[in-house]
Each structure stands twice: as structure tokens, then as C-alpha cells.
Coordinates of C-alpha atoms in Angstrom, one line a residue:
X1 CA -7.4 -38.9 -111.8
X2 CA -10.5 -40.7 -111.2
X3 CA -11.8 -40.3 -107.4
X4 CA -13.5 -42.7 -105.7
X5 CA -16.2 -42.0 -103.0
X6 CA -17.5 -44.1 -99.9
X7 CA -20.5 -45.7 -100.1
X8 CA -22.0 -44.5 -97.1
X9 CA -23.3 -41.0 -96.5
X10 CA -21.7 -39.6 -93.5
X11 CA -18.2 -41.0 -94.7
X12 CA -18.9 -39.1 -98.3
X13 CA -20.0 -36.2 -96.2
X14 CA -16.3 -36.4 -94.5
X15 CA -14.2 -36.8 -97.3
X16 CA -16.1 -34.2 -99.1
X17 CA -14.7 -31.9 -96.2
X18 CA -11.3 -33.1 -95.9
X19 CA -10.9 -32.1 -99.8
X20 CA -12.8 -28.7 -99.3
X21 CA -10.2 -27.9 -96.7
X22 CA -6.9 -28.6 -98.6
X23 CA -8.4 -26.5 -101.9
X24 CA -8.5 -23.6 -99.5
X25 CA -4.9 -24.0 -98.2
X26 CA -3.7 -24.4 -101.3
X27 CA -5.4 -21.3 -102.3
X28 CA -3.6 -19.5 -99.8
X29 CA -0.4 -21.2 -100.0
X30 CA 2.5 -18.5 -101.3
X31 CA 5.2 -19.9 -103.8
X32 CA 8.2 -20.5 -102.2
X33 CA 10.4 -18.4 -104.8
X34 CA 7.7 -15.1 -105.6
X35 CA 10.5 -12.9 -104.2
X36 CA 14.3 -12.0 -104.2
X37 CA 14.9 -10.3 -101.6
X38 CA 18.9 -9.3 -102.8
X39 CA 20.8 -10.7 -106.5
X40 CA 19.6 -10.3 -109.9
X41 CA 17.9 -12.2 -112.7
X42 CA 19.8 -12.8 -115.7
X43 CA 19.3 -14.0 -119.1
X44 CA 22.3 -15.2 -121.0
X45 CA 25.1 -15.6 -120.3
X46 CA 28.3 -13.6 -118.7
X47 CA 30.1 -13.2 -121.8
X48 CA 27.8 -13.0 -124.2
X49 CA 24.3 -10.6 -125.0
X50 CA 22.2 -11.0 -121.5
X51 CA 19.7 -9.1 -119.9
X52 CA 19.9 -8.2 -116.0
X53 CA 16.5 -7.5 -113.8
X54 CA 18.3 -5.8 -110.5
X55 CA 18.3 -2.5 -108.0
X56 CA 20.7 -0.3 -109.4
X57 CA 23.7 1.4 -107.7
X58 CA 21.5 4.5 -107.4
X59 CA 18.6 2.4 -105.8
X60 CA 16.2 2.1 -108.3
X61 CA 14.8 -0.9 -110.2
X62 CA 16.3 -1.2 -113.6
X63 CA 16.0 -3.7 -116.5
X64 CA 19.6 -3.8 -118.2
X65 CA 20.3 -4.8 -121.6
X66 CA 24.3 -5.9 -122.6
X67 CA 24.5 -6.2 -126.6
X68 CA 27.9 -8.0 -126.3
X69 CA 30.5 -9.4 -123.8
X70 CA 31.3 -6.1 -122.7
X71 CA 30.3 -3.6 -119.8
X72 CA 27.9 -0.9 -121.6
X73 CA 24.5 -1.5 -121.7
X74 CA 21.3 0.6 -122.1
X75 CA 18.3 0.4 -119.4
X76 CA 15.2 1.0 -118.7
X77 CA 14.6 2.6 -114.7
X78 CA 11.8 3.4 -112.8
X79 CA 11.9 6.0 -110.8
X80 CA 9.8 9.5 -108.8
X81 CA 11.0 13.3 -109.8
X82 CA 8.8 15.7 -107.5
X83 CA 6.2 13.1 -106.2
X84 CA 5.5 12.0 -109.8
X85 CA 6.4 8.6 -110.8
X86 CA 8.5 7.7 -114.3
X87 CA 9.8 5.5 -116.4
X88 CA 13.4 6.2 -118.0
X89 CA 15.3 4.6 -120.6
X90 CA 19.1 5.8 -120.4
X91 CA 21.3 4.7 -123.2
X92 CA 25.1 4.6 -121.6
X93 CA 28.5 4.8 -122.8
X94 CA 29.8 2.6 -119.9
X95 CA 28.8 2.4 -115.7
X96 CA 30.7 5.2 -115.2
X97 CA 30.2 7.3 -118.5
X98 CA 28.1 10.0 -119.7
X99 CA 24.5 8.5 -120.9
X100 CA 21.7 9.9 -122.4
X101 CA 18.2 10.1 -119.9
X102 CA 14.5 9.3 -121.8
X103 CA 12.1 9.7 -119.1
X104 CA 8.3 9.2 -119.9
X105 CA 5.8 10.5 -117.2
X106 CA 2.2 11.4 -117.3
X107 CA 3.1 14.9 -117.9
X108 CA 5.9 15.2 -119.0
X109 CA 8.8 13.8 -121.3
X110 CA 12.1 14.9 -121.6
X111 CA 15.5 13.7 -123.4
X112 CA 18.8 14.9 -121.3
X113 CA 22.4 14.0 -121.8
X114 CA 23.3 13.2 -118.6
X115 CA 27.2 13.6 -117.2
X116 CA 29.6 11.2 -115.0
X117 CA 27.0 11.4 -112.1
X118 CA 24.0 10.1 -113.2
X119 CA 21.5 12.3 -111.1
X120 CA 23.1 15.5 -113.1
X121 CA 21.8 17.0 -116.5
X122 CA 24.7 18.0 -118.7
X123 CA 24.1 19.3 -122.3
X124 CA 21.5 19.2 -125.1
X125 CA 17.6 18.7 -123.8
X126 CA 14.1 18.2 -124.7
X127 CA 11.2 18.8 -122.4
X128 CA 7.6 18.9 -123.5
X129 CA 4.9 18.9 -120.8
X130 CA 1.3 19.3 -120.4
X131 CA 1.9 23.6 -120.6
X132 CA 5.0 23.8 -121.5
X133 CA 8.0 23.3 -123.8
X134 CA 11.4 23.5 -123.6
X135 CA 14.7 23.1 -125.7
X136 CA 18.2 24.0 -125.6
X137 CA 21.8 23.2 -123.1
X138 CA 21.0 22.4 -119.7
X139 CA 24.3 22.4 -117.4
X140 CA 25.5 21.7 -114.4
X141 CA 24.9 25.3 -113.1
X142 CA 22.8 28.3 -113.5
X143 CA 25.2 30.1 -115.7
X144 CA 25.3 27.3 -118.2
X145 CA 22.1 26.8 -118.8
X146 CA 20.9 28.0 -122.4
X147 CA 17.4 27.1 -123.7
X148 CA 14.2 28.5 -125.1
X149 CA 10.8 27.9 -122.5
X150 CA 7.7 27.8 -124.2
X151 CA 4.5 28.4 -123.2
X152 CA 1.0 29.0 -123.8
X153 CA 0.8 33.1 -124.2
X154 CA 4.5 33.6 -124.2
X155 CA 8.3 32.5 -125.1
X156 CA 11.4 33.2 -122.4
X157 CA 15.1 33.0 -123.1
X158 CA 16.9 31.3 -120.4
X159 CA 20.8 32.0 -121.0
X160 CA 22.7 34.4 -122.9
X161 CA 23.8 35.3 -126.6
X162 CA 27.0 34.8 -128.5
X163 CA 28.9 38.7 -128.7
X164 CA 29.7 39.8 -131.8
X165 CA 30.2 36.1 -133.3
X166 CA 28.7 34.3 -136.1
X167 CA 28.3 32.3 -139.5
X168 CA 27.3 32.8 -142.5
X169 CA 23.9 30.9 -141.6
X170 CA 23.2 32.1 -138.0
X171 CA 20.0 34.0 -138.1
X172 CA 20.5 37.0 -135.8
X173 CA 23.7 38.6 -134.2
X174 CA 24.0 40.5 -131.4
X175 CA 26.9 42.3 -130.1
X176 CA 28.7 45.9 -128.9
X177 CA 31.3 47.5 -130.1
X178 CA 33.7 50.5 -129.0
X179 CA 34.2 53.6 -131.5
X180 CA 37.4 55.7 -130.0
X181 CA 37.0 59.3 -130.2
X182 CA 37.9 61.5 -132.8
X183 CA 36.0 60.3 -135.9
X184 CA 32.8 60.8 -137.2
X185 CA 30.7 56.9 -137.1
X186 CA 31.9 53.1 -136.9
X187 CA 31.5 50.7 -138.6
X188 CA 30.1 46.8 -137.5
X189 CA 31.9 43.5 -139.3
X190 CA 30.4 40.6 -139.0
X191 CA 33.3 38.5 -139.7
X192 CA 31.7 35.9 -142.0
X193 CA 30.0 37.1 -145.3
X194 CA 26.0 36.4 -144.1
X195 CA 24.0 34.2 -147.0
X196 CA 21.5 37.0 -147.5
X197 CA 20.6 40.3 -146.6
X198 CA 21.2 41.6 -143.2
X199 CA 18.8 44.4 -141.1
X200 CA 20.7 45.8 -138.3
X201 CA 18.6 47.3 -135.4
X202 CA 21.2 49.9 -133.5
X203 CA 21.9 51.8 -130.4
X204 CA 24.4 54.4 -129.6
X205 CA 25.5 54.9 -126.4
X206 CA 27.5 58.4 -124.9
X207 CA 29.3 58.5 -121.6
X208 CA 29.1 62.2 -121.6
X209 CA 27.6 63.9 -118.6
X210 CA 24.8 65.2 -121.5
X211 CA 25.1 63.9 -124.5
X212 CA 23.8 66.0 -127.5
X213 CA 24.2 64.6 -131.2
X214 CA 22.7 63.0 -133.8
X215 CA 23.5 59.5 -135.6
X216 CA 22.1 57.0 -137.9
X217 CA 22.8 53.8 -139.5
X218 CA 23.9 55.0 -143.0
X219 CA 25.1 51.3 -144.7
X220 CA 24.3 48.0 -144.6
X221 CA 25.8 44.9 -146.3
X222 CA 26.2 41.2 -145.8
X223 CA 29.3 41.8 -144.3
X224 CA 28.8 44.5 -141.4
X225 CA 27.0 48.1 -141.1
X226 CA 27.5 51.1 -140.7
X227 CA 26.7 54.3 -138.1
X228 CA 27.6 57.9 -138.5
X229 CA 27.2 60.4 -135.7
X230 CA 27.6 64.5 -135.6
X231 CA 30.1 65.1 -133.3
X232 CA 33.8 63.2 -132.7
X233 CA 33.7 62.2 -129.0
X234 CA 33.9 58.1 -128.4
X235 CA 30.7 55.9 -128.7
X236 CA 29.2 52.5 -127.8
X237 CA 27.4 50.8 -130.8
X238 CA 24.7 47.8 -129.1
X239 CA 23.3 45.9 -132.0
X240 CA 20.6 43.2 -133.1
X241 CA 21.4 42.4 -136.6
X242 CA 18.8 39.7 -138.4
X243 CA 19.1 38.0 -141.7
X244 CA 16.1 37.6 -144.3

């Protein structure tokens, strides 16, 4: 738009100022709609495949995204774990169901099946971290936890192994047996027929006051093992059986 300016000086001067002045309020004028302060955004359609920008039930920010007319959806969350700050993406089976967890920090990212309550790992998980990685079942509880924890000079456990119970594929078997008195060894089965050879690391154990005997593994086979001892009093056989 073409602007058109007094001839004389001091009236240029004046107009000159009066536009100065409304550039810098406009500069500093706010839009009136920069924030919601409560609702959602939406995209689409209720009904239909939409997209949701709200604050979650569990207060956090979340982007939602609804392939269909129905309730499930998949999101992606922000949210702090320990100070740190994270982004998650959690696939659902429904609001209330059990999801899976992908969260994405600086240092760290983890996959966790999630149960009912969203704020509580239950199942299979994968943590890797700037000195450390992790793998296995994390439950609810100490005592159903089960995973393998990596790290630089040295691997840890967490969890306990199956007792005398396997496949034909499983790697390693560990288990204890009783041997009631009056014979002369025992023997391990396996159950399943292992896939290949087996090498069984054993230990007997006495409850005598002073044990005194000898024993030895004297047979091995895909199916079990077995141990022969010098004297006929009851035993304990605690094994660690691996396949190669």
C-alpha cells in the first residue's frame, strides 16, 4: 500500500513517529490463541483415523494416534525418570490395557511391556545404556524379575534357573536330585532327548555327620547321566549340565 507523506518537515517528522510506535506494539503484541490452557487439539474426526495433542490421565503431554473409529491408539509421551528427561512412544491394546513402553533418553533406551497400570513394568525388556546392558523379564516384584545385566568387566544374573526342566534345545540345565539310600549311584534324566552332546558338571552332597566315600560321574548321554558312589547311604546330586 502506497504511503503518502506531508509535505512539511515537522509533520513528516510526526508521522514518522506515530508509525515507529505501532511497529513496536505490534512487536510485542501476543496472539490471542498461543495457549490452551485445558482441551485438546484434534485432527480428524471422532469416528474416523484422528490424531489428539492433550495432557494425559497420568499428567504428561502425549501426542495420540487412533488408526480407526475405535478406542486404541499408540502415543508418543514426554516425560522425567530420575531427573532425566525422555521421550516414550507406547503402543496400547486399549486405555486400560497392557501396552508396550519405548523410551529414548540421552542415556539410555529401553523397551518394556508395561501391565494394566501404566507406571509398572510387566514382562519382556530391553535396556541399553551408556555402561550398561540389560535383557530379560522384568516383573512386578523382586522375585519375578529374571534378566541378564551387562557391563563393562563383568556379566550378573538377576533371577533364578528352571530345576531340573528343559528341551531338547535349551543350552544348559541345572537341577538337584535325591538318591534314597541303599544303592550304589543315581542316575540324572533330562526328560527330553538333548540335540547334541551333553557335559554334566556334578556335585554330591552327604548329610552324614562325616561323610567318607568316593564317587564319580561314570555315563553320559543325550538323555541324562550318571553318578556312582562307594558306599549305600542316601545322596544329593546338584548339577550344571551344558550342551555342545
Amino acid at each position: 500500500m502506497a504511503v503518502s507523506y506531508p509535505m512539511d518537515l515537522p509533520d513528516r517528522v510526526q508521522v514518522l513517529e506515530r508509525m515507529l510506535q505501532l511497529l513496536m506494539a505490534a512487536a510485542q503484541t501476543r496472539p490471542a490463541l498461543d495457549q490452551i490452557s485445558g482441551g485438546k487439539l484434534q485432527i480428524g474426526a471422532d469416528g474416523g483415523p484422528r490424531i489428539v495433542l492433550a495432557i494425559g490421565e497420568d499428567g504428561l503431554p502425549e501426542l495420540r494416534f487412533y488408526p480407526d473409529s475405535g478406542t486404541s491408539y499408540a502415543r508418543i509421551v514426554a516425560g522425567s525418570d530420575g531427573g532425566a528427561t525422555g521421550i516414550g512412544m507406547i503402543g496400547e491394546a486399549g486405555t486400560a490395557g497392557n501396552k508396550f513402553q519405548v523410551l529414548h533418553r540421552a542415556d539410555t533406551y529401553q523397551v518394556l511391556h508395561m501391565g494394566a497400570v501404566a507406571d509398572q513394568a510387566d514382562g519382556g525388556m530391553l535396556q541399553l545404556g551408556v555402561d550398561f546392558a540389560a535383557s530379560g523379564y522384568f516383573g512386578t516384584a523382586d522375585q519375578f524379575q529374571n534378566y541378564w545385566y551387562h557391563q563393562a568387566d563383568r556379566t550378573s544374573l538377576v533371577g533364578r534357573f528352571a530345576n531340573n526342566s528343559a528341551n531338547s534345545y535349551w543350552g544348559m540345565i541345572v537341577g538337584g536330585v535325591t538318591v534314597g539310600s541303599g544303592g550304589s549311584g543315581g542316575i540324572v534324566t533330562y526328560g527330553p532327548t538333548m540335540a547334541s552332546t551333553m557335559r554334566p558338571v556334578a556335585c554330591v552332597r552327604d548329610g552324614a555327620a562325616t561323610p567318607n566315600f568316593t564317587w564319580c560321574v561314570t555315563a553320559s548321554s543325550t538323555t541324562g547321566f550318571t553318578v556312582s558312589w562307594s558306599n549305600s547311604t542316601g545322596k544329593e546330586i546338584d548339577y550344571c549340565s551344558f550342551r555342545t
